[in-house]
Every structure is written in structure tokens, then in C-alpha cells.
mmCIF file of C-alpha atoms in Angstrom:
data_model
loop_
_atom_site.group_PDB
_atom_site.id
_atom_site.type_symbol
_atom_site.label_atom_id
_atom_site.label_comp_id
_atom_site.label_asym_id
_atom_site.label_seq_id
_atom_site.Cartn_x
_atom_site.Cartn_y
_atom_site.Cartn_z
ATOM 1 C CA MET A 1 -25.758 41.311 -39.861
ATOM 2 C CA ARG A 2 -22.221 42.464 -39.165
ATOM 3 C CA LYS A 3 -19.494 40.632 -41.029
ATOM 4 C CA TRP A 4 -16.434 39.619 -39.044
ATOM 5 C CA LYS A 5 -13.127 40.801 -40.414
ATOM 6 C CA MET A 6 -10.380 38.264 -41.044
ATOM 7 C CA TRP A 7 -8.133 39.681 -38.313
ATOM 8 C CA GLU A 8 -10.988 39.495 -35.807
ATOM 9 C CA ILE A 9 -11.561 35.857 -36.679
ATOM 10 C CA MET A 10 -7.848 35.111 -36.309
ATOM 11 C CA VAL A 11 -7.619 36.893 -32.950
ATOM 12 C CA GLY A 12 -10.725 35.106 -31.750
ATOM 13 C CA GLY A 13 -9.260 31.784 -32.784
ATOM 14 C CA VAL A 14 -6.029 32.484 -30.940
ATOM 15 C CA LEU A 15 -7.951 33.485 -27.821
ATOM 16 C CA LEU A 16 -10.003 30.278 -27.958
ATOM 17 C CA ILE A 17 -6.871 28.178 -28.301
ATOM 18 C CA ALA A 18 -5.266 30.030 -25.383
ATOM 19 C CA LEU A 19 -8.378 29.495 -23.261
ATOM 20 C CA ALA A 20 -8.474 25.802 -24.129
ATOM 21 C CA TYR A 21 -4.814 25.415 -23.201
ATOM 22 C CA PHE A 22 -5.322 27.266 -19.929
ATOM 23 C CA LEU A 23 -8.199 24.979 -19.018
ATOM 24 C CA TYR A 24 -6.138 21.955 -20.012
ATOM 25 C CA ILE A 25 -3.211 22.780 -17.745
ATOM 26 C CA SER A 26 -5.483 23.952 -14.928
ATOM 27 C CA ILE A 27 -7.478 20.736 -14.637
ATOM 28 C CA PRO A 28 -5.565 17.965 -12.789
ATOM 29 C CA ARG A 29 -4.754 15.162 -15.166
ATOM 30 C CA ASN A 30 -5.834 11.671 -14.193
ATOM 31 C CA SER A 31 -2.333 10.403 -14.900
ATOM 32 C CA HIS A 32 -0.988 12.820 -12.288
ATOM 33 C CA THR A 33 -3.457 11.476 -9.748
ATOM 34 C CA LEU A 34 -2.536 7.892 -10.531
ATOM 35 C CA SER A 35 1.167 8.678 -10.146
ATOM 36 C CA TYR A 36 0.525 10.300 -6.769
ATOM 37 C CA ASN A 37 -1.506 7.285 -5.643
ATOM 38 C CA GLU A 38 1.224 4.875 -6.632
ATOM 39 C CA ILE A 39 3.996 6.901 -4.981
ATOM 40 C CA SER A 40 1.890 7.151 -1.827
ATOM 41 C CA ALA A 41 1.303 3.377 -1.816
ATOM 42 C CA GLU A 42 5.037 2.711 -2.112
ATOM 43 C CA SER A 43 5.802 5.106 0.721
ATOM 44 C CA ARG A 44 3.301 3.432 3.019
ATOM 45 C CA LEU A 45 4.678 -0.018 2.264
ATOM 46 C CA ARG A 46 8.196 1.216 2.964
ATOM 47 C CA SER A 47 7.155 2.463 6.413
ATOM 48 C CA LEU A 48 6.435 -1.134 7.414
ATOM 49 C CA VAL A 49 10.186 -1.810 7.567
ATOM 50 C CA SER A 50 10.467 0.400 10.636
ATOM 51 C CA CYS A 51 7.358 -1.154 12.152
ATOM 52 C CA GLU A 52 8.691 -4.687 11.757
ATOM 53 C CA ALA A 53 12.093 -3.610 13.070
ATOM 54 C CA MET A 54 10.402 -2.121 16.125
ATOM 55 C CA TRP A 55 8.388 -5.321 16.590
ATOM 56 C CA VAL A 56 11.566 -7.385 16.652
ATOM 57 C CA HIS A 57 13.690 -4.994 18.709
ATOM 58 C CA TYR A 58 11.124 -4.422 21.447
ATOM 59 C CA ASP A 59 9.694 -7.948 21.334
ATOM 60 C CA LEU A 60 6.175 -6.544 21.184
ATOM 61 C CA ASP A 61 4.554 -9.979 21.330
ATOM 62 C CA GLY A 62 6.532 -10.762 24.501
ATOM 63 C CA ASN A 63 7.589 -14.256 23.449
ATOM 64 C CA GLY A 64 11.328 -13.667 23.845
ATOM 65 C CA LYS A 65 11.974 -14.387 20.148
ATOM 66 C CA LYS A 66 13.118 -12.122 17.357
ATOM 67 C CA ASP A 67 10.261 -12.752 14.984
ATOM 68 C CA TYR A 68 8.138 -10.748 12.559
ATOM 69 C CA TRP A 69 4.427 -10.007 12.622
ATOM 70 C CA THR A 70 2.787 -11.506 9.509
ATOM 71 C CA TYR A 71 -0.939 -11.580 10.234
ATOM 72 C CA ASP A 72 -2.052 -8.092 9.187
ATOM 73 C CA ILE A 73 -1.173 -4.384 9.255
ATOM 74 C CA SER A 74 -3.719 -3.238 11.824
ATOM 75 C CA CYS A 75 -2.176 -5.229 14.671
ATOM 76 C CA LEU A 76 1.249 -3.770 14.000
ATOM 77 C CA TYR A 77 -0.318 -0.418 14.762
ATOM 78 C CA ARG A 78 -2.274 -1.639 17.770
ATOM 79 C CA MET A 79 0.638 -3.468 19.385
ATOM 80 C CA ILE A 80 3.086 -0.617 18.840
ATOM 81 C CA MET A 81 0.563 1.786 20.333
ATOM 82 C CA LEU A 82 -0.245 -0.546 23.224
ATOM 83 C CA LYS A 83 3.350 -1.297 24.187
ATOM 84 C CA ASN A 84 4.420 2.283 23.465
ATOM 85 C CA PRO A 85 8.140 1.420 23.100
ATOM 86 C CA LEU A 86 8.967 4.981 22.100
ATOM 87 C CA LYS A 87 7.810 7.250 24.896
ATOM 88 C CA GLU A 88 7.094 10.135 22.541
ATOM 89 C CA ILE A 89 4.463 8.050 20.787
ATOM 90 C CA THR A 90 1.092 8.700 22.364
ATOM 91 C CA SER A 91 -2.029 9.013 20.249
ATOM 92 C CA VAL A 92 -0.174 9.322 16.939
ATOM 93 C CA ASN A 93 2.358 6.844 15.643
ATOM 94 C CA PRO A 94 4.715 8.502 13.153
ATOM 95 C CA LEU A 95 5.566 5.146 11.574
ATOM 96 C CA ILE A 96 2.067 3.978 10.786
ATOM 97 C CA ASN A 97 -1.102 6.050 11.106
ATOM 98 C CA LEU A 98 -4.822 5.372 11.117
ATOM 99 C CA THR A 99 -5.271 6.422 7.492
ATOM 100 C CA PHE A 100 -2.918 3.606 6.531
ATOM 101 C CA VAL A 101 -4.343 1.139 9.043
ATOM 102 C CA ARG A 102 -7.915 1.702 7.868
ATOM 103 C CA ALA A 103 -6.784 0.701 4.380
ATOM 104 C CA ASP A 104 -5.901 -2.812 5.590
ATOM 105 C CA ALA A 105 -8.055 -5.048 3.400
ATOM 106 C CA ALA A 106 -7.564 -8.049 5.704
ATOM 107 C CA ALA A 107 -7.449 -6.525 9.183
ATOM 108 C CA ALA A 108 -7.732 -8.864 12.153
ATOM 109 C CA ALA A 109 -11.249 -9.241 13.500
ATOM 110 C CA ASP A 110 -11.697 -7.796 16.990
ATOM 111 C CA ASP A 111 -12.151 -11.233 18.564
ATOM 112 C CA VAL A 112 -9.191 -13.070 17.045
ATOM 113 C CA PHE A 113 -6.549 -12.401 19.699
ATOM 114 C CA GLY A 114 -8.724 -11.618 22.705
ATOM 115 C CA LYS A 115 -8.136 -8.681 25.000
ATOM 116 C CA GLY A 116 -4.937 -6.717 25.154
ATOM 117 C CA ILE A 117 -4.635 -5.137 21.733
ATOM 118 C CA ILE A 118 -8.289 -4.789 20.896
ATOM 119 C CA GLU A 119 -8.599 -1.721 23.106
ATOM 120 C CA LEU A 120 -6.811 0.152 20.342
ATOM 121 C CA TRP A 121 -9.405 -0.862 17.779
ATOM 122 C CA THR A 122 -10.868 2.661 17.870
ATOM 123 C CA GLY A 123 -11.011 4.106 14.401
ATOM 124 C CA ILE A 124 -10.311 0.764 12.725
ATOM 125 C CA THR A 125 -13.137 -1.169 11.094
ATOM 126 C CA GLN A 126 -13.543 -4.408 9.199
ATOM 127 C CA THR A 127 -14.585 -2.376 6.167
ATOM 128 C CA ALA A 128 -11.384 -1.125 4.587
ATOM 129 C CA VAL A 129 -11.166 2.553 3.651
ATOM 130 C CA PRO A 130 -8.751 3.144 0.741
ATOM 131 C CA ALA A 131 -5.742 5.400 1.282
ATOM 132 C CA SER A 132 -5.047 7.471 -1.847
ATOM 133 C CA GLY A 133 -6.854 4.929 -3.985
ATOM 134 C CA TYR A 134 -5.010 1.887 -2.625
ATOM 135 C CA LEU A 135 -5.682 -1.013 -0.273
ATOM 136 C CA PHE A 136 -3.040 -2.981 1.607
ATOM 137 C CA ARG A 137 -2.731 -6.407 3.172
ATOM 138 C CA ALA A 138 -0.269 -8.960 4.469
ATOM 139 C CA MET A 139 0.699 -11.513 1.842
ATOM 140 C CA GLU A 140 -0.163 -15.137 2.597
ATOM 141 C CA ARG A 141 2.576 -17.298 1.060
ATOM 142 C CA ASP A 142 6.279 -16.973 0.339
ATOM 143 C CA GLU A 143 8.177 -17.828 -2.856
ATOM 144 C CA ASN A 144 8.046 -21.530 -1.976
ATOM 145 C CA GLY A 145 4.321 -21.556 -1.320
ATOM 146 C CA ASN A 146 4.747 -21.741 2.451
ATOM 147 C CA LEU A 147 2.469 -19.701 4.699
ATOM 148 C CA TYR A 148 3.994 -16.598 6.262
ATOM 149 C CA ASN A 149 1.916 -17.218 9.375
ATOM 150 C CA GLN A 150 4.039 -19.919 11.011
ATOM 151 C CA ASN A 151 4.228 -19.363 14.764
ATOM 152 C CA GLU A 152 1.432 -18.688 17.224
ATOM 153 C CA PHE A 153 0.438 -15.515 18.999
ATOM 154 C CA LYS A 154 -2.324 -16.081 21.568
ATOM 155 C CA GLY A 155 -3.222 -19.363 19.900
ATOM 156 C CA VAL A 156 -3.299 -18.011 16.348
ATOM 157 C CA LYS A 157 -0.514 -18.432 13.783
ATOM 158 C CA ALA A 158 0.606 -14.878 13.099
ATOM 159 C CA LEU A 159 4.411 -14.788 13.336
ATOM 160 C CA ASN A 160 7.451 -15.759 11.296
ATOM 161 C CA GLU A 161 11.047 -15.945 12.498
ATOM 162 C CA SER A 162 12.619 -14.852 9.220
ATOM 163 C CA LYS A 163 10.087 -13.530 6.710
ATOM 164 C CA PHE A 164 7.208 -11.113 6.143
ATOM 165 C CA ALA A 165 5.584 -9.606 3.070
ATOM 166 C CA PHE A 166 2.902 -7.047 2.253
ATOM 167 C CA THR A 167 1.121 -5.935 -0.877
ATOM 168 C CA ALA A 168 -0.610 -2.771 -2.074
ATOM 169 C CA TYR A 169 -3.084 -2.710 -4.943
ATOM 170 C CA PRO A 170 -5.421 -0.144 -6.537
ATOM 171 C CA VAL A 171 -9.044 -0.092 -5.448
ATOM 172 C CA LYS A 172 -10.085 0.234 -9.083
ATOM 173 C CA TYR A 173 -7.563 -0.762 -11.708
ATOM 174 C CA GLY A 174 -7.026 2.009 -14.239
ATOM 175 C CA GLU A 175 -8.909 4.569 -12.160
ATOM 176 C CA THR A 176 -7.005 4.744 -8.872
ATOM 177 C CA GLY A 177 -3.809 3.096 -10.067
ATOM 178 C CA TYR A 178 -2.311 0.601 -12.484
ATOM 179 C CA ARG A 179 0.474 -1.065 -10.550
ATOM 180 C CA THR A 180 0.350 -3.576 -7.736
ATOM 181 C CA PHE A 181 3.286 -3.439 -5.317
ATOM 182 C CA ILE A 182 4.862 -6.121 -3.135
ATOM 183 C CA PHE A 183 7.424 -5.762 -0.392
ATOM 184 C CA ASN A 184 9.193 -8.148 1.978
ATOM 185 C CA GLU A 185 11.930 -8.392 4.607
ATOM 186 C CA GLU A 186 14.661 -7.787 2.024
ATOM 187 C CA GLY A 187 13.533 -4.168 1.737
ATOM 188 C CA THR A 188 12.940 -3.917 -2.005
ATOM 189 C CA ILE A 189 9.593 -2.867 -3.425
ATOM 190 C CA TYR A 190 8.542 -4.483 -6.683
ATOM 191 C CA GLY A 191 5.730 -3.301 -8.900
ATOM 192 C CA ILE A 192 3.806 -4.605 -11.875
ATOM 193 C CA ASP A 193 0.881 -3.618 -14.065
ATOM 194 C CA THR A 194 -1.514 -6.537 -13.641
ATOM 195 C CA GLY A 195 -3.483 -5.635 -16.741
ATOM 196 C CA SER A 196 -6.894 -5.984 -15.123
ATOM 197 C CA ASP A 197 -8.996 -5.365 -12.050
ATOM 198 C CA ALA A 198 -9.499 -9.102 -11.544
ATOM 199 C CA ARG A 199 -5.781 -9.862 -11.234
ATOM 200 C CA LYS A 200 -4.602 -6.958 -9.092
ATOM 201 C CA ILE A 201 -4.424 -8.780 -5.734
ATOM 202 C CA ILE A 202 -1.170 -10.720 -5.377
ATOM 203 C CA ILE A 203 -0.931 -12.733 -2.149
ATOM 204 C CA GLN A 204 2.027 -15.031 -2.924
ATOM 205 C CA TRP A 205 5.590 -13.797 -3.341
ATOM 206 C CA PRO A 206 6.409 -14.437 -7.010
ATOM 207 C CA GLY A 207 9.897 -15.935 -6.657
ATOM 208 C CA VAL A 208 13.401 -15.638 -5.263
ATOM 209 C CA ASN A 209 14.076 -12.931 -7.851
ATOM 210 C CA PRO A 210 10.776 -11.313 -8.897
ATOM 211 C CA GLU A 211 12.505 -9.477 -11.749
ATOM 212 C CA THR A 212 12.778 -12.795 -13.585
ATOM 213 C CA ILE A 213 9.158 -13.778 -12.970
ATOM 214 C CA ASP A 214 6.133 -12.999 -15.129
ATOM 215 C CA GLY A 215 3.208 -11.350 -13.412
ATOM 216 C CA PRO A 216 -0.440 -11.944 -14.326
ATOM 217 C CA VAL A 217 0.357 -10.819 -17.880
ATOM 218 C CA VAL A 218 2.745 -13.167 -19.694
ATOM 219 C CA GLY A 219 5.936 -11.371 -20.683
ATOM 220 C CA ARG A 220 5.387 -8.546 -18.205
ATOM 221 C CA LYS A 221 7.833 -9.061 -15.349
ATOM 222 C CA TRP A 222 8.084 -7.515 -11.903
ATOM 223 C CA HIS A 223 10.413 -4.536 -11.607
ATOM 224 C CA ARG A 224 12.165 -2.732 -8.773
ATOM 225 C CA THR A 225 10.615 0.619 -7.996
ATOM 226 C CA GLN A 226 13.518 2.114 -6.041
#
């Protein structure tokens, strides 16, 4: 049997290390994926500012009041598409698209508001489809514990004259993301690591100043992400 020379062993070792390093940098790291998912979730939440502004400016619910839509995300899309306030918007809404809308974890059922916006239900289902590992939904209560859904739209409380809030959370904590994000009419996104899959869904605004409030994990406070 041929004996390997020392220099051959050393060269072989170097080549193996180089190969291992190449494979390491070539394979996408999970942390990179999680970062992308979280950035994407923030971006989608931020787009809701324009949607709510459009709702108010064009009075999409037709009630003559400057109020916000607080029921869900899917109906923001459907009403904007139905009313078509920007003439260049046809089948694609640049502010909120179907990928985002399908990720609404609490989308309005197709019989809640009757006819008028349900025609635009195409492509939206009651089974949420995650967008970049995240699901989204309208938050239910404000910092005082009051429901966001205050005023009626077609007989259902779905509007608020001064407030709205939405949340984004990972489908699988630790696998598709760590942080949960919240966002309201003030325009600041806050994030927090909830520490577990069971505590990732936040549906009440944590306080007047979230940065002073503990999240699900004691001592771990909300922080601004922008």
C-alpha cells in the first residue's frame, strides 16, 4: 500500500478545508432567511399606511366620514380594487397585492358584508397562505383594551374614527422568524421576540409607549424597528 507523504497530507487537508468553506458560504444560512422574512413582514405592514390613507381620502365605505378600516386586511384590498380610486389600478394594486392579502390570518368571510366587495374575493381564501414565512391580521384591542372595531359597515362593526392596528407574526417561531411586529396609525413599527410559538400572536396594543412595556417574556420590551 502506498504511503502518503506529509506534504500530500497537508495539501489534502487544505483542500478539504477550502471545500468545506466553499460549501458553507454557498448554502443559504437559516439566519439570512429569517432576516429576509422579518424585513419582508415589516415592509408589508408599512404598506398599510397608504391603504388606510386611501380609505380615508376616498371615503371607500361611502359613509361620509373620515374613518379607518379595522376589520381585516383582505377587505382593504377588495374595497380599493372595487372603488378603483386610482384609475391606473386595474387588476394589480401596487399598495397591497394578493400575496399579502392571502396571508391574512383573519380575513373576512365571504358572507359577512353581503354583495359589493365579495366579487373581488377571487384568489382569496379562508385558509391563510403565509407570505415569506409570516401571517398578518388586524389587531383587536387598543392600549386601553377597547375594540378597534367601533363603527358599523353594512351592519358589522368594522371601522374606527381615529385608530387602527395590525400585527405580523411568524408561521413557525424560530423557523420562519423570531420577531412579532405591530403597527398602528402613528406609523411606527415595533417588534419583539416572543420567546415561543405559543405567544407569537399579539392582538392587543401593548401600551401608549410600547418601548416601556414588557412583551410575553418579562424584561424583554418592545423596540422600534425603524
